[in-house]
N, CA, C and O atoms as a Tinker XYZ file with bonds, in Angstrom:
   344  protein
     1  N      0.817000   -1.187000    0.000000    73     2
     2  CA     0.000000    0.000000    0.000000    64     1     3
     3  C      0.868000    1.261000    0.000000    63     2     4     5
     4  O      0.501000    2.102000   -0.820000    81     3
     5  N      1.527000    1.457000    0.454000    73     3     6
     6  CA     2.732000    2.261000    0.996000    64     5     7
     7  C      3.336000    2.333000   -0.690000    63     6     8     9
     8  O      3.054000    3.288000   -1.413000    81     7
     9  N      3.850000    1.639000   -0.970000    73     7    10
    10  CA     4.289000    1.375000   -2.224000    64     9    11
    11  C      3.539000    2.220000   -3.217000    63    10    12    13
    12  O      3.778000    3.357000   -3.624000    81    11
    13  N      2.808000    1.582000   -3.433000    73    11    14
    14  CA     1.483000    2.285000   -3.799000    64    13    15
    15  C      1.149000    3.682000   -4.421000    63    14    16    17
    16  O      1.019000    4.019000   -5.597000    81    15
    17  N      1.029000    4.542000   -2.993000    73    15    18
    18  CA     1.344000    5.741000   -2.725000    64    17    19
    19  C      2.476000    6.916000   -2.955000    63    18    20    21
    20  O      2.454000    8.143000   -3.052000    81    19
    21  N      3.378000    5.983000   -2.987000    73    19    22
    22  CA     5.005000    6.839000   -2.820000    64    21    23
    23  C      5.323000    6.785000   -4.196000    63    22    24    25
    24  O      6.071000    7.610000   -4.720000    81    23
    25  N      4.501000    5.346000   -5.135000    73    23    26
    26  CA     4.422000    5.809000   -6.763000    64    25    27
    27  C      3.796000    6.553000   -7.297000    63    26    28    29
    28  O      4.123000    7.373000   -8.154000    81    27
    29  N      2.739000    6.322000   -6.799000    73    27    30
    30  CA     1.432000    7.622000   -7.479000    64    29    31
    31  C      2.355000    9.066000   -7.239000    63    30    32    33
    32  O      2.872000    9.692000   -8.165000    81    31
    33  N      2.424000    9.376000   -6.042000    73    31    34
    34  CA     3.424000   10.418000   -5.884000    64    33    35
    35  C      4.322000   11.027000   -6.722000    63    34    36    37
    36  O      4.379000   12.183000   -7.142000    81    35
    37  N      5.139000    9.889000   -6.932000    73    35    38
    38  CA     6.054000   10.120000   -7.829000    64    37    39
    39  C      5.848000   10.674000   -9.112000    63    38    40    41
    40  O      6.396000   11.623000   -9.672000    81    39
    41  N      4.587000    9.589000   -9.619000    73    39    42
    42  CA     4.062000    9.786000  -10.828000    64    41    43
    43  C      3.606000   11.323000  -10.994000    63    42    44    45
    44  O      3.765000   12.090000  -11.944000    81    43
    45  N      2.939000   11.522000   -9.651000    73    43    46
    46  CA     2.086000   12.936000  -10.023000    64    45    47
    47  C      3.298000   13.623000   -9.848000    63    46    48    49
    48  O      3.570000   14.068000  -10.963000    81    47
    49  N      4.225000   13.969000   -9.003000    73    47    50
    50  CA     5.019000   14.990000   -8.868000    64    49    51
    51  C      5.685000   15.029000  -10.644000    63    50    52    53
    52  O      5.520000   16.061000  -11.295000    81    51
    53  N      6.252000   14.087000  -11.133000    73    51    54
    54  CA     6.920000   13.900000  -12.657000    64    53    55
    55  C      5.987000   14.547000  -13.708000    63    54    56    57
    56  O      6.388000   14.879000  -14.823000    81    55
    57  N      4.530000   14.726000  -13.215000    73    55    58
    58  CA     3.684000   14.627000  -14.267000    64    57    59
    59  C      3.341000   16.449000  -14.162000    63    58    60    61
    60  O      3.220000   17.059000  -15.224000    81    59
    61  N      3.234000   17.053000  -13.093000    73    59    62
    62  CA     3.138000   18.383000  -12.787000    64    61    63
    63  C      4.963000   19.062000  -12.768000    63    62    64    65
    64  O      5.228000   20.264000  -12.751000    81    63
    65  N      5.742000   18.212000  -12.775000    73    63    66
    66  CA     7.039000   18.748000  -13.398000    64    65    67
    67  C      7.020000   19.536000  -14.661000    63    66    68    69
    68  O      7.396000   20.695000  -14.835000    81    67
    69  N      6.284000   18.313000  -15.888000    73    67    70
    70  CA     6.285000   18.067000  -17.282000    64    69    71
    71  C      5.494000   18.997000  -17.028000    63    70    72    73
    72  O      6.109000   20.026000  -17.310000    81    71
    73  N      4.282000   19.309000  -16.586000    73    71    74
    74  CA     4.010000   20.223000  -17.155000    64    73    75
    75  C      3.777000   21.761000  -17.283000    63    74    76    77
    76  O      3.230000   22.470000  -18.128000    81    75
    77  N      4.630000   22.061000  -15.704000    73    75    78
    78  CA     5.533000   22.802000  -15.346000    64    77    79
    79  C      6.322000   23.521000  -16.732000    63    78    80    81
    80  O      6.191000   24.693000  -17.083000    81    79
    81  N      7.132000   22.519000  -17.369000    73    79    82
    82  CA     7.407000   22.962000  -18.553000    64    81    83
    83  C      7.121000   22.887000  -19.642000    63    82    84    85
    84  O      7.955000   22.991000  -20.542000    81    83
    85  N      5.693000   22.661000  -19.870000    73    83    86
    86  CA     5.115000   22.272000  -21.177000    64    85    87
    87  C      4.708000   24.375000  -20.666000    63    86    88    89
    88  O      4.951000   25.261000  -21.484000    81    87
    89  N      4.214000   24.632000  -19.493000    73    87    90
    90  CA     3.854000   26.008000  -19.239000    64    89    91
    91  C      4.814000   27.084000  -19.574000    63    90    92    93
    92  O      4.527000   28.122000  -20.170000    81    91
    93  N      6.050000   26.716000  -19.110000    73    91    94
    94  CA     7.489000   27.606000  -19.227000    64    93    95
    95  C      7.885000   28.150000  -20.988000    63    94    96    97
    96  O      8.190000   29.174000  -21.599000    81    95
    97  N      7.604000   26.528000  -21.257000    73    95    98
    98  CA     7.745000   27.054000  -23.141000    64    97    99
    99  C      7.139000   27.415000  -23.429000    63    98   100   101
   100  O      7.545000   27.964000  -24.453000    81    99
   101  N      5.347000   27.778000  -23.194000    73    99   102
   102  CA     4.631000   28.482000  -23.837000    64   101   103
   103  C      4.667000   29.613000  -23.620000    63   102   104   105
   104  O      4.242000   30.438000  -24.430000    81   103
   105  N      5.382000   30.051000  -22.027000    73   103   106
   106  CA     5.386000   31.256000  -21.785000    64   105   107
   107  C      6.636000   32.226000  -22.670000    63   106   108   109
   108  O      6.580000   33.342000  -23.186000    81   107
   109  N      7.873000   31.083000  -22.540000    73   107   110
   110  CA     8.959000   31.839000  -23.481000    64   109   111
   111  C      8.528000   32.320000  -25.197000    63   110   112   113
   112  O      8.797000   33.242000  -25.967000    81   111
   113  N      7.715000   31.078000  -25.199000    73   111   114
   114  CA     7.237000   31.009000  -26.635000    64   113   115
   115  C      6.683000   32.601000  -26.604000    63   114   116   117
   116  O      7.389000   33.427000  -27.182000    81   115
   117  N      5.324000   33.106000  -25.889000    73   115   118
   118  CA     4.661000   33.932000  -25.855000    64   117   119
   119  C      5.322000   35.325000  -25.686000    63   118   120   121
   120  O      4.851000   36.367000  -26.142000    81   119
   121  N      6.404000   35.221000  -25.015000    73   119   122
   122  CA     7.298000   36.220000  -24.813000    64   121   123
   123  C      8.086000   36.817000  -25.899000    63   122   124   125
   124  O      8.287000   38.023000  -26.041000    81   123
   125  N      8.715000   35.435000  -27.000000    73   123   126
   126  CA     9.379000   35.732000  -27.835000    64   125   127
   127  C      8.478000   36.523000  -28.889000    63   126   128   129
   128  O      8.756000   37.602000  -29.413000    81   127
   129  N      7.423000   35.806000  -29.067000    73   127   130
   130  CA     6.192000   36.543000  -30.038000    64   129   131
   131  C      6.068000   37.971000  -29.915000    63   130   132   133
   132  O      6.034000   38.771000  -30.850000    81   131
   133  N      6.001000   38.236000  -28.633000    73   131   134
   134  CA     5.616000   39.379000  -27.751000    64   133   135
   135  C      6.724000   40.266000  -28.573000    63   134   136   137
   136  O      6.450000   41.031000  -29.499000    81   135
   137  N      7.936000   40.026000  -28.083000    73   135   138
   138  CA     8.932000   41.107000  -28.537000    64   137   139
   139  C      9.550000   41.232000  -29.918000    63   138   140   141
   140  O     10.334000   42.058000  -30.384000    81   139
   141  N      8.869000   39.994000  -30.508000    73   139   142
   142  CA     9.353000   39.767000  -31.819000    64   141   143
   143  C      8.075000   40.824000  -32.891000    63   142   144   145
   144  O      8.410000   41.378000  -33.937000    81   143
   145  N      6.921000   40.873000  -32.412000    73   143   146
   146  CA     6.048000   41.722000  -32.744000    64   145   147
   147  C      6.604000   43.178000  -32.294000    63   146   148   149
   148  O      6.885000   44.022000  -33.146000    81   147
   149  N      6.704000   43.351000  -31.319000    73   147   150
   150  CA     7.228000   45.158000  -30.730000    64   149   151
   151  C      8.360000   45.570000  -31.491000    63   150   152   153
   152  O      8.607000   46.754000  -31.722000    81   151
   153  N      9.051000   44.611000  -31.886000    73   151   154
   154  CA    10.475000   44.602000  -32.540000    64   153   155
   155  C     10.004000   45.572000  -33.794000    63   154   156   157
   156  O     10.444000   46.714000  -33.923000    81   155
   157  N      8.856000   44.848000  -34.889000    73   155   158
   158  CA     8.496000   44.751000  -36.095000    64   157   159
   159  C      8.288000   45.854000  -35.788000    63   158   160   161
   160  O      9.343000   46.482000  -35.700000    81   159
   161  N      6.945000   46.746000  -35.452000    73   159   162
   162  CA     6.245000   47.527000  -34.822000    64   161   163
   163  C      7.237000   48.816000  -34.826000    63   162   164   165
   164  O      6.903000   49.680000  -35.637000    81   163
   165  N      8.425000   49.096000  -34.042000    73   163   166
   166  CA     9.490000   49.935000  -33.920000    64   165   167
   167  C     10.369000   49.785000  -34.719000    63   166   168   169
   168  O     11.283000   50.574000  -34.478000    81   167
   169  N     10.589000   49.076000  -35.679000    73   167   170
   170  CA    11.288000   49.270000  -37.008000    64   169   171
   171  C     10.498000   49.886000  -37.956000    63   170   172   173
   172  O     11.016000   50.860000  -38.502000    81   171
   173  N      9.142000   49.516000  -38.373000    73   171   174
   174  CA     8.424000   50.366000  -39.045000    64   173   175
   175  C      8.217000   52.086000  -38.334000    63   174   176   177
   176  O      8.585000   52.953000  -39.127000    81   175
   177  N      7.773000   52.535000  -37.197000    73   175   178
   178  CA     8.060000   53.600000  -36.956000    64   177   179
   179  C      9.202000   54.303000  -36.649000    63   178   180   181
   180  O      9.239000   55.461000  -36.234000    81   179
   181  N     10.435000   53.336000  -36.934000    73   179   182
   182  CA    11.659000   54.704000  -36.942000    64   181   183
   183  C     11.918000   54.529000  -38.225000    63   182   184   185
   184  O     12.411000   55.549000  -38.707000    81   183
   185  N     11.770000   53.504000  -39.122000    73   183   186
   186  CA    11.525000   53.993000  -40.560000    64   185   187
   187  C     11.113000   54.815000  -40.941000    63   186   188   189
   188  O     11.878000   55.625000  -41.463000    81   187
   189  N      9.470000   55.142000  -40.906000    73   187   190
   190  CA     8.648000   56.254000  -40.856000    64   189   191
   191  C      8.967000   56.898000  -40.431000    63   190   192   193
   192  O      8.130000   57.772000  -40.652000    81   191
   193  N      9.847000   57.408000  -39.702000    73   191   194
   194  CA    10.331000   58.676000  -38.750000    64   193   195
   195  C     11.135000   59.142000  -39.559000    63   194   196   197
   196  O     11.051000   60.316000  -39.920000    81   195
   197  N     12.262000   58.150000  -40.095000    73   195   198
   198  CA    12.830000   58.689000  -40.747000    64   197   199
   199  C     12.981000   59.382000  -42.069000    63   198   200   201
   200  O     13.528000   60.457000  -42.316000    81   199
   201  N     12.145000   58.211000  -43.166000    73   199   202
   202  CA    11.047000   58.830000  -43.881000    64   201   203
   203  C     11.229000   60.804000  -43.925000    63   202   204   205
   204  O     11.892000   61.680000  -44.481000    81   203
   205  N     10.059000   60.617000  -42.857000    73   203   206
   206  CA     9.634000   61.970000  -42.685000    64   205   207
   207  C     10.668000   62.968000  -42.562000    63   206   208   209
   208  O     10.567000   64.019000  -43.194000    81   207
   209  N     11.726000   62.721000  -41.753000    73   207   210
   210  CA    12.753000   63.454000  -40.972000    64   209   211
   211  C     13.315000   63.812000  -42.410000    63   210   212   213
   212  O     13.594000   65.011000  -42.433000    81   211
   213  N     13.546000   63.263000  -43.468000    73   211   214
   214  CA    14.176000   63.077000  -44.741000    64   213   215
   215  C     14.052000   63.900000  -45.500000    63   214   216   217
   216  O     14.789000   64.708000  -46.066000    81   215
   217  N     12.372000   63.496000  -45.491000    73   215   218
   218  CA    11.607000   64.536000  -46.505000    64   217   219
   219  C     11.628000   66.047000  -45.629000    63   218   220   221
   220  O     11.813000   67.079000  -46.273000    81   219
   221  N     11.476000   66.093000  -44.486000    73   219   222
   222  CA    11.620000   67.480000  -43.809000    64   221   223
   223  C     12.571000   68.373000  -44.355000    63   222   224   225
   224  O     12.267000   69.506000  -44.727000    81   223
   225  N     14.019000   67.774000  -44.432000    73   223   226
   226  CA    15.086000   68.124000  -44.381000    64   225   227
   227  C     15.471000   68.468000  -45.964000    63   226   228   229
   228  O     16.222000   69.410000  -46.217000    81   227
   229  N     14.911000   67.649000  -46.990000    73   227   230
   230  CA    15.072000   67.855000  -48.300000    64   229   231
   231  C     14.192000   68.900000  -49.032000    63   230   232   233
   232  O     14.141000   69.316000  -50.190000    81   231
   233  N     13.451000   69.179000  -47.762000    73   231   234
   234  CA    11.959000   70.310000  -48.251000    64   233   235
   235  C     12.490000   71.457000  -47.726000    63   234   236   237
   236  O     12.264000   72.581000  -48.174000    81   235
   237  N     13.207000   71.198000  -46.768000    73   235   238
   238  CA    13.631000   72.893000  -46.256000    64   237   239
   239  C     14.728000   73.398000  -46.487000    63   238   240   241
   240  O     15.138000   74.545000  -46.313000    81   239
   241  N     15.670000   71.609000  -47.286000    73   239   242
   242  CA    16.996000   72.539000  -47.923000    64   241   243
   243  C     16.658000   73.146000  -49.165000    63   242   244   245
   244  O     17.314000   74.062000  -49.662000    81   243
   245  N     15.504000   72.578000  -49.737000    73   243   246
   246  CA    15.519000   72.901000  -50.909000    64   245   247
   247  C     14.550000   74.394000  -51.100000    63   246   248   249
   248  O     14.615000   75.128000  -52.085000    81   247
   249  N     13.697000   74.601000  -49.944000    73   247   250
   250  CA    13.309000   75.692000  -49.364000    64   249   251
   251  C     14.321000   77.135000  -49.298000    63   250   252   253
   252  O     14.391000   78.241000  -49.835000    81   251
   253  N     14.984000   76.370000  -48.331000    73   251   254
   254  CA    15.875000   77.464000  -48.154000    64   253   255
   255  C     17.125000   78.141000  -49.429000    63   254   256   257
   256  O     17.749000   79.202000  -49.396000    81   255
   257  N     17.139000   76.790000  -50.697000    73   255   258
   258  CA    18.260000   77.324000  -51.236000    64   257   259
   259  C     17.481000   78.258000  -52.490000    63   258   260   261
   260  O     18.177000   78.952000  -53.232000    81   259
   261  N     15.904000   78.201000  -52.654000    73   259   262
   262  CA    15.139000   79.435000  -53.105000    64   261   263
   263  C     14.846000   80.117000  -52.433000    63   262   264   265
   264  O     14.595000   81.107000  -53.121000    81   263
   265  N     14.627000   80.403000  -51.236000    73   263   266
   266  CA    14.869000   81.673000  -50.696000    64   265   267
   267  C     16.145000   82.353000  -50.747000    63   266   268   269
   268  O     16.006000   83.576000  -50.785000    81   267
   269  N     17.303000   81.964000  -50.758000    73   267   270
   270  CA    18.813000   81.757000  -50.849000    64   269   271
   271  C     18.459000   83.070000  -52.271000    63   270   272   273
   272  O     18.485000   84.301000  -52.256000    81   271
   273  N     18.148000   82.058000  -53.374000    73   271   274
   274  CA    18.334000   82.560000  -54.626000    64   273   275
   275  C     17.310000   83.707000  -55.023000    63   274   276   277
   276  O     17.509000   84.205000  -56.131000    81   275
   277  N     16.073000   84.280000  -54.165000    73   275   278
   278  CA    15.138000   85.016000  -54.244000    64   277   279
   279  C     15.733000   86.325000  -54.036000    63   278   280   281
   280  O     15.661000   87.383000  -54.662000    81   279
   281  N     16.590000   85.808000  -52.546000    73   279   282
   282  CA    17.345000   87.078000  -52.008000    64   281   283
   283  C     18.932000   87.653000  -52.788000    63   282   284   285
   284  O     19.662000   88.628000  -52.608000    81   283
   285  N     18.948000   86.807000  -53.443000    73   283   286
   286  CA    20.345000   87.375000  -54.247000    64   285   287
   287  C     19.715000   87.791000  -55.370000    63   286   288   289
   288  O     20.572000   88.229000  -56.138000    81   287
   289  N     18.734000   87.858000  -55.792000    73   287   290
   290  CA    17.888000   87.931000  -56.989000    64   289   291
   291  C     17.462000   89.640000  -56.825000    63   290   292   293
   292  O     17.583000   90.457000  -57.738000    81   291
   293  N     16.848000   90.001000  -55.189000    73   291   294
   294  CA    16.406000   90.867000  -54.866000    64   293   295
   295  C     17.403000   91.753000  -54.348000    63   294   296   297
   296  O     17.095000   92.929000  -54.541000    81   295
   297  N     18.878000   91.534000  -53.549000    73   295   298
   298  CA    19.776000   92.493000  -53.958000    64   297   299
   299  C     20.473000   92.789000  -55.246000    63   298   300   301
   300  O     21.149000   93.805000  -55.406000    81   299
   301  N     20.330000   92.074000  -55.959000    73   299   302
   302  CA    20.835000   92.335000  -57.468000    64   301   303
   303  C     19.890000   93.716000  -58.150000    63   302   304   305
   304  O     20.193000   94.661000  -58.878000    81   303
   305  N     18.468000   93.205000  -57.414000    73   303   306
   306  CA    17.940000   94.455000  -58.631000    64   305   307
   307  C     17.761000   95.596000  -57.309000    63   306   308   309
   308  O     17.126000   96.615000  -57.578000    81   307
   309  N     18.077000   95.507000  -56.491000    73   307   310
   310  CA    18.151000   96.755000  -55.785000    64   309   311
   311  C     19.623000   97.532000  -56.055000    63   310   312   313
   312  O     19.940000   98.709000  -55.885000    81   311
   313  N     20.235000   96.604000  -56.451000    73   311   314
   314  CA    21.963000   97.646000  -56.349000    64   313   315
   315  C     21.774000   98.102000  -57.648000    63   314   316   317
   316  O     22.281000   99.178000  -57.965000    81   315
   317  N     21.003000   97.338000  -58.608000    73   315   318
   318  CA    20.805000   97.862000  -59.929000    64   317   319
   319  C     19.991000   99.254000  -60.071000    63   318   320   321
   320  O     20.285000  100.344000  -60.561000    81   319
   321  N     18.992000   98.810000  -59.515000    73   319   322
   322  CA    17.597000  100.141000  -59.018000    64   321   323
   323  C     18.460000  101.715000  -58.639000    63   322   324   325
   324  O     18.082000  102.842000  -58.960000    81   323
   325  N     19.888000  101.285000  -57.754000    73   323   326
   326  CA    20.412000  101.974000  -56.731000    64   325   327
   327  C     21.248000  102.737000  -57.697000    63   326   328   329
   328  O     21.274000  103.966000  -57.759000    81   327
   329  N     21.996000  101.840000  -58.522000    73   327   330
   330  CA    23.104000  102.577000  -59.460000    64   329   331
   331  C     21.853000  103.697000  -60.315000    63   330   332   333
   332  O     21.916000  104.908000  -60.101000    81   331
   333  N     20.972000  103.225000  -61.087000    73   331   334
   334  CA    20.282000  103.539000  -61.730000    64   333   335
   335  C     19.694000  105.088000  -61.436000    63   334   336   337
   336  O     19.377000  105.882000  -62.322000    81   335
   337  N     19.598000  105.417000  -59.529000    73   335   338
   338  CA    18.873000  106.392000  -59.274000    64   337   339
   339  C     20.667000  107.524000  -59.454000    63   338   340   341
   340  O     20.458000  108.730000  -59.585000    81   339
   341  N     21.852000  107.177000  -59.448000    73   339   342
   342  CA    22.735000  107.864000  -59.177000    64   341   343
   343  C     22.785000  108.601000  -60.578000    63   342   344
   344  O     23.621000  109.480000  -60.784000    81   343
């Protein structure tokens, strides 16, 4: 009887071991998913960030190098205007 008992035991303790880690891998499993998704997620928005940051930067150099050329455009005909009044 004794016998018995101290197998069942056994059995159950081996059997809530197993599945102890049948739980552990699903949890790593779930974890890896977890960060393997957030991963994806934050590569697409610093893409997009950058993207943008890109186009910002190519809009306001290219901004700035017609204003650049507006204003050399507009002292040109003022020194011209200027000679002109002498």
């Amino acid at each position: 009887m004794d016998e018995k008992i101290n197998k069942e035991r056994e059995e159950q303790s081996i059997r809530m071991r197993e599945e102890q880690k049948v739980r552990l891998n699903s949890n790593v499993y779930l974890v890896y998913h977890i960060l393997r998704e957030n991963k994806r997620k934050l590569r697409q928005q610093l893409e997009m960030n950058l993207r943008e940051m890109q186009e910002a930067f190519l809009n306001n150099r290219d901004s700035a190098h017609f204003r650049e050329q507006d204003a050399k455009m507009l002292l040109a005909s003022n020194n011209n205007f200027l000679c002109d009044i002498k």
